[in-house]
Coordinates of C-alpha atoms in Angstrom, one line a residue:
M1 CA 70.5 144.9 210.5
K2 CA 70.9 141.9 212.4
K3 CA 67.8 140.0 212.8
K4 CA 67.0 141.2 209.4
K5 CA 70.5 139.0 208.4
I6 CA 68.6 136.5 210.3
I7 CA 65.4 136.9 207.5
K8 CA 67.4 136.7 204.7
R9 CA 69.9 133.9 206.2
T10 CA 66.6 131.7 207.5
L11 CA 64.8 132.6 204.1
R12 CA 67.6 131.4 202.0
I13 CA 67.8 128.0 204.3
I14 CA 63.6 127.6 203.8
S15 CA 63.4 128.2 199.9
S16 CA 66.4 125.7 199.0
T17 CA 65.2 122.9 200.9
L18 CA 62.0 123.9 198.9
I19 CA 64.0 122.9 196.0
V20 CA 66.0 120.3 197.3
L21 CA 62.5 118.5 197.6
F22 CA 60.8 119.7 194.5
V23 CA 64.0 118.0 192.8
L24 CA 64.0 115.0 194.6
S25 CA 60.2 115.1 194.0
V26 CA 60.2 115.5 190.2
A27 CA 63.5 113.4 190.0
S28 CA 61.7 110.8 191.8
I29 CA 58.5 110.0 189.5
F30 CA 61.4 110.1 186.3
C31 CA 63.4 107.4 187.9
N32 CA 60.8 105.3 189.5
H33 CA 60.7 101.8 187.4
P34 CA 60.9 99.4 189.1
N35 CA 59.4 96.6 187.0
D36 CA 57.7 98.2 182.9
L37 CA 55.6 95.3 183.0
V38 CA 53.8 95.4 186.1
E39 CA 53.9 99.9 186.1
R40 CA 51.9 99.1 182.6
T41 CA 49.6 95.9 184.6
V42 CA 49.1 98.7 187.7
R43 CA 48.2 101.5 186.2
S44 CA 45.2 99.6 183.3
F45 CA 43.8 98.4 186.0
Y46 CA 43.8 102.2 188.0
N47 CA 42.7 103.4 184.7
E48 CA 39.8 101.9 184.9
K49 CA 36.3 103.9 185.7
E50 CA 34.5 103.0 189.7
N51 CA 33.3 100.1 189.7
T52 CA 32.4 99.0 186.2
L53 CA 34.0 95.1 185.9
D54 CA 33.2 92.8 186.4
Y55 CA 35.8 90.8 187.5
V56 CA 39.5 90.7 188.5
V57 CA 42.0 88.7 188.6
L58 CA 44.4 88.4 190.6
G59 CA 47.8 86.5 191.3
S60 CA 50.5 86.1 189.5
S61 CA 52.1 85.9 186.1
A62 CA 50.2 82.1 185.0
A63 CA 46.9 84.4 185.6
Q64 CA 48.0 86.8 184.1
C65 CA 49.4 85.2 180.6
D66 CA 46.5 83.0 181.9
V67 CA 43.5 84.8 181.3
F68 CA 42.4 87.3 178.7
P69 CA 40.3 89.9 179.2
A70 CA 39.2 91.0 176.3
A71 CA 38.3 86.5 174.6
I72 CA 35.9 87.2 178.1
W73 CA 34.1 90.3 176.6
K74 CA 34.1 89.0 173.9
E75 CA 31.7 85.7 174.6
N76 CA 29.4 87.8 176.9
Q77 CA 29.6 91.3 177.9
M78 CA 31.7 91.4 180.8
T79 CA 34.1 94.0 181.3
G80 CA 37.7 92.9 183.5
N81 CA 41.4 93.1 184.5
N82 CA 44.7 91.5 185.4
M83 CA 46.3 93.0 188.7
C84 CA 49.0 90.3 188.4
I85 CA 52.0 91.0 189.8
D86 CA 55.0 89.3 188.4
G87 CA 56.5 86.4 190.7
C88 CA 54.5 87.3 193.6
V89 CA 53.5 85.5 196.7
S90 CA 50.5 85.3 199.4
K91 CA 52.5 87.9 201.0
I92 CA 50.9 90.5 199.3
Y93 CA 47.5 88.9 198.1
L94 CA 45.9 90.6 200.4
S95 CA 47.5 93.9 199.9
L96 CA 46.7 93.8 196.4
L97 CA 42.6 92.5 197.2
K98 CA 42.8 95.5 199.3
E99 CA 43.4 97.7 196.6
I100 CA 41.0 96.3 193.5
L101 CA 38.4 96.4 196.5
S102 CA 39.3 100.1 196.8
T103 CA 37.9 100.7 193.5
Q104 CA 35.9 97.9 192.0
K105 CA 33.8 97.2 195.7
D106 CA 31.5 94.7 193.9
A107 CA 33.8 93.1 191.2
V108 CA 34.2 89.1 191.0
I109 CA 38.1 88.3 192.3
L110 CA 38.8 85.8 190.1
V111 CA 42.4 83.7 192.7
D112 CA 45.5 82.5 190.8
M113 CA 46.3 79.7 194.0
D114 CA 50.6 79.4 192.6
G115 CA 50.8 82.5 195.1
F116 CA 49.4 80.1 198.0
N117 CA 50.6 76.8 196.2
Y118 CA 54.2 77.5 195.6
R119 CA 57.1 75.2 196.0
V120 CA 60.5 77.8 196.8
E121 CA 60.2 81.4 197.0
D122 CA 62.0 82.3 193.6
K123 CA 64.3 85.3 195.1
G124 CA 65.0 86.6 191.7
Y125 CA 61.6 88.1 191.6
N126 CA 61.5 90.5 194.2
F127 CA 57.5 91.4 193.7
K128 CA 57.1 93.2 197.1
T129 CA 59.2 96.1 195.6
F130 CA 57.7 95.6 192.0
W131 CA 53.9 96.5 193.7
I132 CA 54.2 99.2 196.5
D133 CA 56.2 100.8 194.1
T134 CA 53.8 101.0 191.6
M135 CA 50.6 101.4 193.4
R136 CA 49.0 104.6 195.0
H137 CA 49.8 105.9 198.0
N138 CA 47.1 105.4 199.8
D139 CA 46.5 103.7 203.4
N140 CA 46.5 100.6 201.8
W141 CA 50.5 102.1 201.0
H142 CA 51.6 102.5 204.0
E143 CA 49.9 99.3 205.7
T144 CA 51.3 97.2 202.9
I145 CA 55.2 99.2 203.2
N146 CA 55.4 99.0 207.2
Q147 CA 54.0 95.2 207.3
L148 CA 56.3 93.8 204.3
D149 CA 58.9 96.0 203.9
S150 CA 59.8 98.3 206.8
E151 CA 64.0 98.4 206.8
N152 CA 63.5 99.4 203.2
R153 CA 61.1 102.6 204.1
L154 CA 63.5 105.0 203.1
E155 CA 63.6 103.7 199.8
H156 CA 60.0 103.4 199.0
Y157 CA 59.2 106.8 200.0
I158 CA 61.9 108.7 198.6
P159 CA 62.2 106.3 194.7
I160 CA 65.7 107.8 194.1
L161 CA 68.3 106.2 196.3
K162 CA 66.6 103.0 195.2
Y163 CA 66.3 103.8 191.3
H164 CA 68.5 106.8 190.9
K165 CA 70.9 104.6 188.0
N166 CA 67.6 105.4 186.0
F167 CA 68.2 109.2 185.8
L168 CA 70.3 107.9 183.1
I169 CA 68.1 106.4 180.8
S170 CA 66.1 110.0 180.7
Y171 CA 64.3 109.2 177.1
R172 CA 62.9 105.9 178.7
N173 CA 62.1 107.5 181.7
I174 CA 60.1 110.3 180.4
A175 CA 57.8 108.8 178.2
I176 CA 56.7 106.2 181.2
S177 CA 56.1 109.0 183.5
K178 CA 54.7 110.8 181.0
E179 CA 52.0 107.6 180.2
K180 CA 52.1 107.6 184.2
I181 CA 51.1 110.6 184.6
F182 CA 49.0 112.0 181.3
N183 CA 47.7 108.8 180.2
H184 CA 44.3 108.1 181.9
S185 CA 42.6 105.2 179.3
S186 CA 43.0 101.7 180.1
D187 CA 45.1 99.8 178.3
S188 CA 43.3 97.4 175.6
M189 CA 45.0 93.9 177.0
K190 CA 43.4 94.6 180.4
G191 CA 46.3 93.6 182.5
A192 CA 46.4 90.4 180.8
N193 CA 50.1 89.9 179.1
F194 CA 50.5 87.9 175.2
L195 CA 53.0 84.7 174.5
N196 CA 53.8 83.4 171.3
K197 CA 56.6 81.6 171.9
N198 CA 57.9 78.7 173.9
R199 CA 59.7 79.2 176.2
L200 CA 61.5 76.0 177.0
P201 CA 64.5 75.0 175.0
D202 CA 62.6 72.6 172.2
E203 CA 63.3 68.8 174.0
D204 CA 61.3 69.8 176.9
M205 CA 58.7 71.3 174.8
N206 CA 58.0 67.9 172.5
S207 CA 57.9 66.3 175.9
L208 CA 55.5 68.7 177.8
V209 CA 52.9 66.5 179.7
M210 CA 49.3 68.4 180.9
L211 CA 48.2 67.6 184.3
K212 CA 44.6 66.7 184.0
N213 CA 42.7 64.5 186.5
F214 CA 45.3 64.7 188.4
N215 CA 44.7 64.2 192.3
A216 CA 46.8 64.9 194.7
V217 CA 47.1 64.1 198.3
P218 CA 47.4 66.9 200.4
K219 CA 50.7 68.2 201.8
A220 CA 51.0 70.7 204.6
V221 CA 51.9 73.8 203.6
S222 CA 54.4 76.3 206.6
K223 CA 52.7 77.7 209.0
E224 CA 53.3 80.7 208.0
R225 CA 51.9 80.5 204.5
E226 CA 48.6 78.9 206.1
S227 CA 48.6 81.6 208.5
L228 CA 48.8 84.2 205.3
L229 CA 45.9 82.0 203.8
Y230 CA 44.2 82.0 206.7
E231 CA 43.5 85.9 207.0
F232 CA 43.3 86.4 203.4
L233 CA 40.3 84.1 204.2
D234 CA 39.1 86.0 207.1
F235 CA 39.4 88.8 206.1
C236 CA 36.8 88.1 203.2
R237 CA 34.1 86.7 206.0
K238 CA 34.7 89.9 208.1
N239 CA 34.0 92.3 205.2
N240 CA 31.3 90.0 203.5
I241 CA 33.3 89.5 200.6
D242 CA 31.0 86.2 198.8
N243 CA 32.5 86.9 195.0
I244 CA 36.3 85.4 195.3
V245 CA 36.4 81.3 193.0
F246 CA 40.6 80.7 193.2
C247 CA 41.5 78.8 190.4
D248 CA 44.0 76.9 189.8
F249 CA 45.0 77.8 186.1
P250 CA 47.0 74.5 183.5
K251 CA 49.8 73.4 183.8
A252 CA 52.7 70.4 182.5
Y253 CA 55.9 69.4 183.0
C254 CA 58.6 67.4 180.3
N255 CA 60.8 66.0 183.0
E256 CA 61.0 64.3 186.5
E257 CA 62.0 67.8 187.9
K258 CA 59.4 69.6 187.0
Y259 CA 56.6 67.0 187.6
N260 CA 57.9 66.3 191.4
D261 CA 57.7 70.2 191.0
L262 CA 53.9 70.2 189.4
L263 CA 53.4 67.8 192.3
A264 CA 54.1 69.3 195.3
Y265 CA 52.3 72.3 194.4
E266 CA 49.5 70.4 194.0
E267 CA 49.4 68.5 197.1
Y268 CA 50.2 72.3 198.7
G269 CA 47.0 72.8 196.8
A270 CA 44.6 70.2 197.7
Y271 CA 45.4 71.0 200.8
N272 CA 45.1 74.8 200.7
E273 CA 41.6 73.8 199.0
K274 CA 40.5 71.7 201.9
I275 CA 40.6 75.3 204.1
I276 CA 38.9 77.0 201.1
R277 CA 36.1 75.5 200.5
E278 CA 35.7 75.3 205.0
Y279 CA 34.7 79.2 204.0
G280 CA 32.1 79.1 201.1
Y281 CA 34.5 79.9 198.5
D282 CA 34.5 77.9 195.0
I283 CA 37.5 76.9 193.7
I284 CA 38.8 76.2 189.9
N285 CA 41.6 73.0 189.9
F286 CA 42.2 73.1 186.2
N287 CA 44.5 70.3 186.6
N288 CA 41.7 68.0 188.3
L289 CA 39.8 68.0 185.4
N290 CA 39.4 65.7 182.0
N291 CA 40.9 69.3 180.4
P292 CA 37.6 70.7 179.4
C293 CA 38.6 74.2 177.6
G294 CA 40.2 71.4 175.0
L295 CA 43.7 72.5 175.6
E296 CA 46.9 71.3 173.8
V297 CA 50.8 71.3 174.2
A298 CA 51.1 74.0 171.6
D299 CA 48.7 76.0 174.1
F300 CA 51.6 76.1 176.3
A301 CA 54.7 78.3 175.9
D302 CA 56.3 76.3 179.3
S303 CA 55.1 74.5 182.1
F304 CA 53.1 77.0 184.1
H305 CA 52.0 79.6 181.1
L306 CA 49.3 79.1 178.8
K307 CA 50.5 80.8 174.7
Y308 CA 47.4 83.5 173.8
T309 CA 45.4 80.3 172.4
G310 CA 45.7 78.6 175.5
A311 CA 44.4 81.8 176.9
E312 CA 41.1 81.9 175.2
K313 CA 40.4 78.8 175.4
I314 CA 40.9 79.1 178.9
S315 CA 39.1 82.4 179.3
K316 CA 36.0 81.6 177.1
Y317 CA 35.1 79.1 179.6
L318 CA 35.8 81.4 182.6
A319 CA 34.0 83.2 180.2
N320 CA 31.3 80.5 180.7
Y321 CA 32.1 80.0 184.2
L322 CA 31.3 84.0 184.9
E323 CA 27.8 84.2 183.3
N324 CA 26.4 81.0 185.0
H325 CA 27.6 81.7 188.7
F326 CA 27.6 85.9 189.2
E327 CA 25.2 87.8 187.3
V328 CA 25.9 89.9 184.1
R329 CA 25.7 94.0 185.4
E330 CA 24.1 96.0 182.7
K331 CA 26.2 98.7 180.8
S332 CA 25.3 101.6 179.5
D333 CA 25.8 102.0 175.2
A334 CA 29.4 104.9 176.3
L335 CA 31.0 101.7 178.4
I336 CA 30.1 99.5 175.3
N337 CA 31.5 100.8 172.8
E338 CA 34.8 101.1 174.8
W339 CA 35.1 97.6 175.6
N340 CA 34.1 96.9 172.2
Q341 CA 37.1 99.3 170.5
S342 CA 39.8 97.7 173.1
S343 CA 38.9 94.2 172.6
D344 CA 39.0 94.6 168.9
E345 CA 41.9 96.4 169.6
A346 CA 43.6 93.9 171.8
Y347 CA 42.6 91.5 169.1
E348 CA 43.9 93.7 165.5
K349 CA 47.3 94.0 167.5
Y350 CA 47.9 90.0 168.2
G351 CA 47.0 89.5 165.0
L352 CA 43.7 87.8 166.3

């Protein structure tokens, strides 16, 4: 009799534990929403068919706003996606690269230089958490947590500990979770972020000056950032990754403070560029060229981000560059039809 009681008690404990784990798992799925834009971006990339992308943009918000994959497709039928995390710097670049290569091993990687060139890390963007809590739970995920946020490991494994407040916004989170679980189609914007407004006061917008033919004197970055750049480059060299192009996207300033900020960016960029070229990789620095895309001040949303009109111009330039420097792979009729449709949707969605 006593033995039966022990067995029943043990079964109840096991059942209760399983129920708690199940509830925690379900709740974590519905609560784990660190950033809507990042989730949409990353989900769009994961939903691309394996080894179907000709290029992937790796970087932060400037690259996400400045490259419009639908425009590149319309120019030369090259497929691509912007795998960009808002506010990110080079601390997560290698993790992003590994994730990209896990499903798109033959893609050209366009690397946003901003992650290496930044002046001061913006503490307002928790980019590490945005990325870790949005990426797939694989070996790279475990490695990224261990290297970048091990002190918060438990929150990443049990997201409800961090995002329990999201559980109260049930309708929104159910809709997002449903999209994440059941929608396996890539977003028509392919990770791009559409801007069509001024993000600075009118006085500043009217004073904007674009950087062009801006050849800064190299200035050493911090040892930590330099080591991150070498780590990224050494990984590429060790794994024979040749299809990489670094990009410093267009910038503008409206006052002395912003000019000094951009000057520091470009000085660090010139330092990093010397290292990158030693490894044999190409760089497109739109700020020391003579405005090859024909940008105007009206194409800028602020000092670092372009509106869609500027993104179209940059994308057409990149389309020509990619076509001249890399092979445009043959595509099935089904893939061509799919991309024609999604590109038309992106243009129609924004009245382009």
